Short mmCIF file of C-alpha atoms and ligand atoms in Angstrom, two decimals:
data_model
loop_
_atom_site.label_atom_id
_atom_site.label_comp_id
_atom_site.label_asym_id
_atom_site.label_seq_id
_atom_site.Cartn_x
_atom_site.Cartn_y
_atom_site.Cartn_z
CA MET A 1216 15.89 38.63 134.47
CA THR A 1217 15.00 36.67 131.26
CA GLU A 1218 16.72 34.78 128.51
CA THR A 1219 17.42 35.95 124.90
CA GLY A 1220 15.68 33.86 122.51
CA THR A 1221 17.69 31.53 120.36
CA GLY A 1222 18.17 30.55 116.83
CA SER A 1223 15.13 32.82 115.82
CA GLY A 1224 17.70 35.74 115.75
CA THR A 1225 14.90 37.82 117.59
CA VAL A 1226 15.75 38.71 121.20
CA THR A 1227 12.74 38.43 123.25
CA ASP A 1228 11.80 40.40 126.33
CA THR A 1229 15.10 41.23 127.68
CA VAL A 1230 16.22 44.39 129.94
CA ALA A 1231 16.13 47.04 127.12
CA ASP A 1232 19.66 47.30 125.40
CA ALA A 1233 21.35 45.55 128.74
CA PHE A 1234 24.54 44.95 127.02
CA ILE A 1235 26.26 43.71 130.34
CA GLU A 1236 24.23 42.33 133.14
CA VAL A 1237 25.36 41.62 136.18
CA ASP A 1238 22.63 39.69 138.49
CA ARG A 1239 23.29 39.11 142.48
CA VAL A 1240 27.14 37.73 141.11
CA GLU A 1241 29.52 36.97 143.74
CA LYS A 1242 33.06 35.84 143.70
CA VAL A 1243 34.42 33.69 147.20
CA PHE A 1244 38.49 33.24 146.79
CA ASP A 1245 39.66 30.36 149.00
CA VAL A 1246 43.02 31.54 150.82
CA ARG A 1247 45.62 29.37 152.37
CA ARG A 1248 47.77 30.92 154.35
CA ARG A 1249 50.84 29.28 156.74
CA THR A 1250 50.38 30.24 160.15
CA GLY A 1251 53.11 27.67 161.49
CA PHE A 1252 55.06 24.55 160.82
CA LEU A 1253 52.52 22.48 158.75
CA LYS A 1254 49.74 24.54 159.97
CA ARG A 1255 47.79 26.07 157.57
CA GLU A 1256 44.75 28.14 157.72
CA ARG A 1257 41.56 28.46 155.21
CA ARG A 1258 39.82 31.82 154.68
CA GLN A 1259 37.42 32.80 152.93
CA VAL A 1260 37.73 36.09 151.15
CA ARG A 1261 34.28 37.27 149.48
CA ALA A 1262 36.08 39.52 146.90
CA VAL A 1263 32.47 40.31 145.41
CA ASP A 1264 29.23 40.22 147.10
CA ALA A 1265 26.10 40.07 145.44
CA LEU A 1266 26.58 42.52 143.12
CA SER A 1267 24.25 43.70 140.30
CA PHE A 1268 23.91 45.99 137.86
CA THR A 1269 23.60 46.49 133.87
CA VAL A 1270 25.47 48.45 131.30
CA ALA A 1271 23.48 49.53 128.30
CA ARG A 1272 25.29 49.22 124.78
CA GLY A 1273 27.38 52.12 123.95
CA GLU A 1274 27.71 53.34 127.77
CA MET A 1275 30.85 54.32 129.22
CA VAL A 1276 30.87 53.67 132.86
CA GLY A 1277 33.20 54.64 135.39
CA TYR A 1278 33.94 51.48 138.06
CA ILE A 1279 35.68 52.67 140.89
CA GLY A 1280 36.51 51.77 144.64
CA PRO A 1281 39.48 51.34 146.91
CA ASN A 1282 42.25 48.97 146.57
CA GLY A 1283 41.15 45.46 147.04
CA ALA A 1284 37.43 46.48 146.64
CA GLY A 1285 36.82 43.82 143.67
CA LYS A 1286 37.06 45.96 140.42
CA SER A 1287 39.48 43.61 138.69
CA THR A 1288 37.75 40.63 139.89
CA THR A 1289 34.52 41.90 138.58
CA ILE A 1290 36.28 42.33 135.36
CA LYS A 1291 37.90 39.13 135.30
CA MET A 1292 34.30 37.43 135.75
CA LEU A 1293 33.13 39.27 132.60
CA THR A 1294 35.83 38.18 130.75
CA GLY A 1295 35.61 34.68 131.54
CA ILE A 1296 39.22 34.77 133.60
CA LEU A 1297 37.31 33.68 136.52
CA THR A 1298 34.02 31.62 137.37
CA PRO A 1299 31.61 33.35 139.67
CA SER A 1300 30.96 31.54 142.74
CA GLY A 1301 27.48 32.54 142.28
CA GLY A 1302 24.63 34.74 140.42
CA ARG A 1303 24.49 35.31 136.54
CA LEU A 1304 26.39 37.13 134.17
CA ARG A 1305 25.62 37.88 130.59
CA VAL A 1306 27.96 39.94 128.34
CA ALA A 1307 26.38 40.33 124.47
CA GLY A 1308 24.02 37.66 125.89
CA ILE A 1309 27.03 35.13 126.50
CA ASP A 1310 27.91 33.64 129.77
CA PRO A 1311 31.82 34.62 129.96
CA ALA A 1312 32.98 31.77 132.11
CA ARG A 1313 31.33 29.25 129.77
CA GLU A 1314 31.96 30.65 126.23
CA ARG A 1315 35.37 32.55 126.90
CA THR A 1316 36.63 32.16 123.45
CA ARG A 1317 33.32 33.04 122.00
CA LEU A 1318 33.26 36.33 123.89
CA ALA A 1319 36.80 37.04 123.60
CA HIS A 1320 36.20 37.85 120.09
CA ARG A 1321 33.49 40.52 121.08
CA ILE A 1322 35.17 42.12 123.92
CA GLY A 1323 38.77 43.66 124.04
CA VAL A 1324 40.74 43.92 127.66
CA VAL A 1325 43.56 46.36 129.04
CA PHE A 1326 44.87 45.55 132.23
CA GLY A 1327 47.09 48.39 132.88
CA GLN A 1328 49.72 46.75 135.32
CA ARG A 1329 50.00 44.04 133.03
CA THR A 1330 50.91 44.04 129.25
CA THR A 1331 49.52 41.78 126.63
CA LEU A 1332 52.09 42.46 124.32
CA TRP A 1333 55.09 40.25 123.74
CA TRP A 1334 57.79 41.91 125.66
CA ASP A 1335 60.65 40.88 123.32
CA LEU A 1336 59.18 41.51 119.88
CA PRO A 1337 58.62 44.63 118.08
CA LEU A 1338 54.99 45.96 118.80
CA ILE A 1339 53.89 45.08 115.14
CA ASP A 1340 54.59 41.61 115.83
CA SER A 1341 52.02 41.62 118.58
CA TYR A 1342 49.67 43.08 116.15
CA ARG A 1343 50.40 40.24 113.57
CA LEU A 1344 49.69 37.65 116.14
CA ALA A 1345 46.33 39.34 116.90
CA HIS A 1346 45.57 39.38 113.39
CA ARG A 1347 45.81 35.65 113.17
CA MET A 1348 44.43 34.37 116.26
CA TYR A 1349 41.33 36.28 115.87
CA ARG A 1350 41.31 35.50 112.23
CA ILE A 1351 40.58 39.03 111.26
CA PRO A 1352 40.14 39.71 107.23
CA ASP A 1353 43.50 41.13 106.07
CA ALA A 1354 41.35 44.23 104.60
CA ARG A 1355 39.66 44.89 107.73
CA TYR A 1356 42.80 44.35 109.79
CA ARG A 1357 44.93 46.99 107.22
CA GLU A 1358 42.11 49.44 107.99
CA ILE A 1359 41.73 48.81 112.03
CA LEU A 1360 45.49 49.21 112.33
CA ASP A 1361 45.86 52.10 110.05
CA ARG A 1362 43.32 53.92 112.06
CA LEU A 1363 44.72 52.79 115.63
CA VAL A 1364 48.12 53.77 114.63
CA GLU A 1365 47.10 57.16 113.55
CA LEU A 1366 44.77 57.80 116.52
CA LEU A 1367 47.29 56.59 118.92
CA ASP A 1368 50.36 58.18 117.36
CA LEU A 1369 52.24 54.47 117.25
CA GLY A 1370 53.77 55.08 113.58
CA ALA A 1371 57.18 55.19 115.04
CA LEU A 1372 57.01 52.41 117.65
CA LEU A 1373 55.77 49.74 115.46
CA ASP A 1374 59.31 48.56 115.14
CA VAL A 1375 60.40 49.02 118.54
CA PRO A 1376 60.53 46.32 120.79
CA VAL A 1377 57.87 46.44 123.42
CA ARG A 1378 60.44 46.54 126.07
CA GLN A 1379 61.87 49.59 124.97
CA LEU A 1380 58.61 51.70 125.08
CA SER A 1381 58.17 53.97 127.60
CA LEU A 1382 54.85 53.38 130.14
CA GLY A 1383 52.93 55.57 128.09
CA GLN A 1384 53.78 54.24 124.79
CA ARG A 1385 53.32 50.52 125.98
CA MET A 1386 49.68 52.09 127.18
CA ARG A 1387 49.06 53.03 123.89
CA GLY A 1388 50.32 49.88 122.33
CA ASP A 1389 47.86 47.81 124.58
CA ILE A 1390 44.88 49.74 123.76
CA ALA A 1391 45.48 49.12 120.13
CA ALA A 1392 45.82 45.47 120.75
CA ALA A 1393 43.00 45.14 122.63
CA LEU A 1394 40.82 46.84 119.79
CA LEU A 1395 42.32 45.40 116.72
CA HIS A 1396 39.35 42.84 116.48
CA ASP A 1397 36.69 45.49 116.86
CA PRO A 1398 35.41 44.43 119.54
CA GLU A 1399 31.93 46.21 120.87
CA VAL A 1400 32.90 46.27 124.54
CA LEU A 1401 36.03 47.30 126.11
CA TYR A 1402 36.85 46.84 129.59
CA LEU A 1403 39.90 49.04 130.88
CA ASP A 1404 41.43 48.34 134.26
CA GLU A 1405 43.57 51.54 135.34
CA PRO A 1406 44.64 52.40 131.66
CA THR A 1407 46.13 55.57 132.77
CA ILE A 1408 48.24 54.23 135.76
CA GLY A 1409 51.73 55.71 136.05
CA LEU A 1410 51.24 57.76 132.97
CA ASP A 1411 52.15 61.36 133.07
CA VAL A 1412 50.09 64.02 132.09
CA VAL A 1413 50.72 64.46 128.61
CA SER A 1414 50.07 60.46 127.95
CA LYS A 1415 46.98 60.54 130.20
CA ALA A 1416 45.26 63.42 128.04
CA ARG A 1417 46.17 61.83 125.04
CA VAL A 1418 44.63 58.40 126.19
CA ARG A 1419 41.87 59.76 127.28
CA GLU A 1420 41.09 62.13 124.50
CA PHE A 1421 41.14 58.43 122.59
CA LEU A 1422 38.62 57.02 124.72
CA ARG A 1423 36.37 60.10 124.20
CA GLY A 1424 36.65 59.16 120.60
CA LEU A 1425 36.03 55.78 121.04
CA ARG A 1426 32.98 56.49 122.73
CA ASP A 1427 31.76 59.41 120.31
CA GLU A 1428 32.24 57.85 116.74
CA ARG A 1429 32.57 54.04 117.38
CA GLY A 1430 29.74 53.57 120.26
CA THR A 1431 31.86 51.14 121.77
CA THR A 1432 30.19 50.04 125.52
CA VAL A 1433 33.32 50.78 128.21
CA LEU A 1434 33.75 49.49 131.67
CA LEU A 1435 36.60 51.81 132.92
CA THR A 1436 38.49 50.96 136.44
CA THR A 1437 40.72 53.71 137.82
CA HIS A 1438 41.98 55.57 140.65
CA ASP A 1439 42.33 58.68 138.83
CA LEU A 1440 38.96 60.33 139.20
CA GLN A 1441 40.23 62.72 136.67
CA ASP A 1442 39.74 59.92 134.03
CA ILE A 1443 36.07 59.57 135.20
CA GLU A 1444 35.19 63.13 135.38
CA GLN A 1445 36.48 63.63 131.88
CA LEU A 1446 35.15 60.41 130.11
CA CYS A 1447 31.94 58.89 132.16
CA SER A 1448 28.70 60.28 132.74
CA ARG A 1449 27.72 57.25 135.15
CA VAL A 1450 29.98 55.91 137.60
CA MET A 1451 29.55 52.70 139.90
CA VAL A 1452 31.35 52.57 143.21
CA ILE A 1453 32.51 49.24 144.83
CA ASP A 1454 33.64 48.72 148.11
CA HIS A 1455 34.29 45.31 150.22
CA GLY A 1456 32.50 43.75 146.74
CA ARG A 1457 29.28 45.54 146.99
CA LEU A 1458 27.77 48.20 145.03
CA MET A 1459 27.70 51.52 146.87
CA TYR A 1460 26.67 53.86 144.28
CA ASP A 1461 25.76 53.56 140.87
CA GLY A 1462 24.58 57.01 139.17
CA PRO A 1463 25.54 60.06 137.58
CA LEU A 1464 28.83 61.70 138.51
CA ALA A 1465 27.22 64.44 139.78
CA GLY A 1466 25.51 62.60 142.65
CA LEU A 1467 28.20 61.67 143.95
CA HIS A 1468 29.01 65.32 145.21
CA GLU A 1469 25.85 65.35 146.91
CA ALA A 1470 26.28 61.71 148.73
CA GLY A 1471 26.87 62.23 152.11
CA GLU A 1472 27.39 65.95 153.11
CA SER A 1473 30.32 67.64 151.56
CA GLU A 1474 32.63 69.98 152.41
CA ARG A 1475 34.61 72.91 150.86
CA THR A 1476 38.18 73.62 151.25
CA LEU A 1477 39.66 76.67 152.29
CA VAL A 1478 43.29 77.01 151.02
CA LEU A 1479 45.30 79.84 153.29
CA ASP A 1480 48.69 81.36 152.33
CA LEU A 1481 50.19 82.69 155.18
CA GLU A 1482 53.20 84.89 155.62
CA ARG A 1483 55.23 82.22 157.37
CA GLU A 1484 55.33 78.34 158.16
CA LEU A 1485 52.90 78.13 161.34
CA PRO A 1486 51.76 75.67 163.47
CA PRO A 1487 47.89 74.54 162.17
CA VAL A 1488 45.57 77.71 162.53
CA ASP A 1489 42.92 77.67 165.50
CA ALA A 1490 39.78 77.29 163.30
CA PRO A 1491 36.01 77.19 164.75
CA PRO A 1492 34.60 73.71 164.59
CA PRO A 1493 33.47 72.05 162.81
CA ALA A 1494 36.09 73.71 160.35
CA ARG A 1495 39.40 72.18 160.95
CA VAL A 1496 42.70 72.33 159.32
CA VAL A 1497 43.33 68.59 157.11
CA ARG A 1498 46.96 69.85 155.63
CA VAL A 1499 50.05 71.84 155.99
CA GLU A 1500 52.61 72.41 153.33
CA GLY A 1501 54.98 75.16 154.52
CA PRO A 1502 53.27 78.28 154.82
CA ARG A 1503 49.93 76.75 152.76
CA GLN A 1504 47.38 75.17 154.92
CA TRP A 1505 44.07 73.85 154.07
CA LEU A 1506 40.91 73.70 156.19
CA ALA A 1507 37.65 71.96 155.67
CA PHE A 1508 34.60 73.05 156.52
CA PRO A 1509 30.66 72.19 155.61
CA ALA A 1510 29.61 73.25 152.23
CA SER A 1511 26.50 74.57 153.56
CA ALA A 1512 28.13 77.23 155.73
CA SER A 1513 29.18 80.28 154.48
CA ALA A 1514 33.13 80.90 154.19
CA ALA A 1515 32.77 84.46 155.20
CA PRO A 1516 32.72 84.15 158.83
CA LEU A 1517 35.19 81.79 158.87
CA VAL A 1518 37.56 84.00 156.51
CA ALA A 1519 37.11 86.99 158.79
CA ARG A 1520 38.02 85.50 161.89
CA LEU A 1521 41.47 84.31 160.32
CA ALA A 1522 42.52 87.07 158.76
CA ALA A 1523 41.77 88.71 162.30
CA GLU A 1524 44.28 86.33 163.70
CA TYR A 1525 46.63 85.41 161.18
CA PRO A 1526 49.20 86.97 158.78
CA LEU A 1527 47.24 86.09 155.43
CA VAL A 1528 48.92 86.55 151.85
CA ASP A 1529 46.29 84.88 150.00
CA LEU A 1530 43.41 82.39 150.24
CA SER A 1531 40.92 80.71 148.04
CA VAL A 1532 37.81 78.43 148.32
CA ARG A 1533 37.63 75.32 146.64
CA GLU A 1534 34.50 73.49 145.54
CA PRO A 1535 34.21 69.79 146.98
CA ASP A 1536 36.00 67.45 144.50
CA ILE A 1537 34.63 64.23 143.87
CA GLU A 1538 37.81 62.58 145.44
CA ALA A 1539 37.15 63.98 148.64
CA VAL A 1540 33.45 63.09 148.43
CA ILE A 1541 34.33 59.55 147.80
CA ALA A 1542 37.25 59.06 150.56
CA ARG A 1543 34.44 60.34 152.99
CA MET A 1544 32.06 57.93 151.76
CA TYR A 1545 34.63 55.08 152.34
CA GLU A 1546 35.58 56.42 155.69
CA GLU A 1547 31.66 56.61 156.78
CA ARG A 1548 31.66 52.96 155.46
CA ALA A 1549 34.43 52.18 157.51
CA SER A 1550 33.31 53.54 160.69
CA ALA A 1551 29.61 52.13 160.07
N1 ATP B 208 43.25 34.80 143.11
C1 ATP B 208 42.82 35.46 143.99
N2 ATP B 208 43.09 34.52 145.44
C2 ATP B 208 42.80 35.05 146.51
N3 ATP B 208 42.13 36.13 146.76
C3 ATP B 208 41.87 37.11 145.18
C4 ATP B 208 42.61 36.89 144.47
N4 ATP B 208 42.37 37.89 143.30
C5 ATP B 208 41.68 39.07 144.27
N5 ATP B 208 41.84 38.50 145.84
C6 ATP B 208 40.81 39.15 146.61
O1 ATP B 208 39.87 39.67 146.55
C7 ATP B 208 39.63 41.43 146.86
C8 ATP B 208 39.38 41.91 145.52
O2 ATP B 208 40.61 41.97 144.74
P1 ATP B 208 40.35 43.02 143.44
O3 ATP B 208 41.86 42.52 142.81
O4 ATP B 208 39.22 42.45 142.46
O5 ATP B 208 40.59 44.52 143.99
P2 ATP B 208 40.69 45.71 143.33
O6 ATP B 208 39.47 46.35 143.45
O7 ATP B 208 40.89 45.26 141.68
O8 ATP B 208 41.85 46.68 143.82
P3 ATP B 208 43.25 47.16 143.25
O9 ATP B 208 42.71 48.86 143.29
O10 ATP B 208 44.01 47.33 144.34
O11 ATP B 208 43.16 46.83 141.89
C9 ATP B 208 40.80 41.61 147.49
O12 ATP B 208 40.90 41.04 149.20
C10 ATP B 208 41.79 40.36 146.88
O13 ATP B 208 42.75 40.08 148.00
MG1 MG B 209 42.74 45.95 140.74
#
């Protein structure tokens, strides 16, 4: 990857439109653990390992993976909070760790698990602080604040101390705080965590608007695959610090041999039904049982056989959902 031209104002020869560039990036943590009296063990955790990807301007990319995969570590490196142990990072042509403050004016970050708002102060005070901190021109600040207040429905909340806000209200407040300085890039680390269905829908709708109307580049980390399904056409899957998949969401369905699910409603609670392999019962809840079977196989013989042997009230077939496909990818990797 080549450097951008400096001084002349022209950009020479970069990857077309690559706005976020991650090139063989590593992050190794030194962890010291007490193993006994005066005894400590030093261990290294490779949280991110030879990670490479680029994100184009205006793209909204999902970034998913199991707990401890390295998602938050990646985002922290992209904001400059953490310095990579190796490799090369650029966001809007800026090296985040070296020019964190300059980059801060171009990016917004929301960490769903930790608020950036002032806990004891009314919401509006956090925004006023951001106004000054980012030196946003007054008229611009007004305009952006008004728009965010409207879109995120914050009007009635501005004078409420943050600690009194519900989780969903607080999250909307956090998202507005991250966008007041009109950043070109937004990192969202679990923006819907812990939210109820209505709040989730609201946040998603807002993000959709941001993507469609502002062309903001968004990297979205989440454990809720519906976030991805509804917002991102591209998804990156990370596990053990390594990129396992990068492509369209639809491709995840084909990754690995997918399974379909047959949902049986029995007349009464019964032990798991006896299904011909590879079909198998994966879940039992009262009189309802879930069976997984290969997506390539027809459901008809399986249904016929079960109907002959068990008191069925109802049944339905579900197509593979990405949650199941991803769980499978993880399983396969763990057992490889
Ligand atoms: N400051 C740190 N010091 C030591 N180890 C760390 C530190 N931060 C993260 N790690 C380790 O690095 C690995 C990746 O952590 P990270 O927080 O990036 O995962 P994640 O994908 O965000 O997980 P989650 O889904 O749980 O949020 C984990 O093994 C974690 O324990
Ligand atoms: Mg995390």
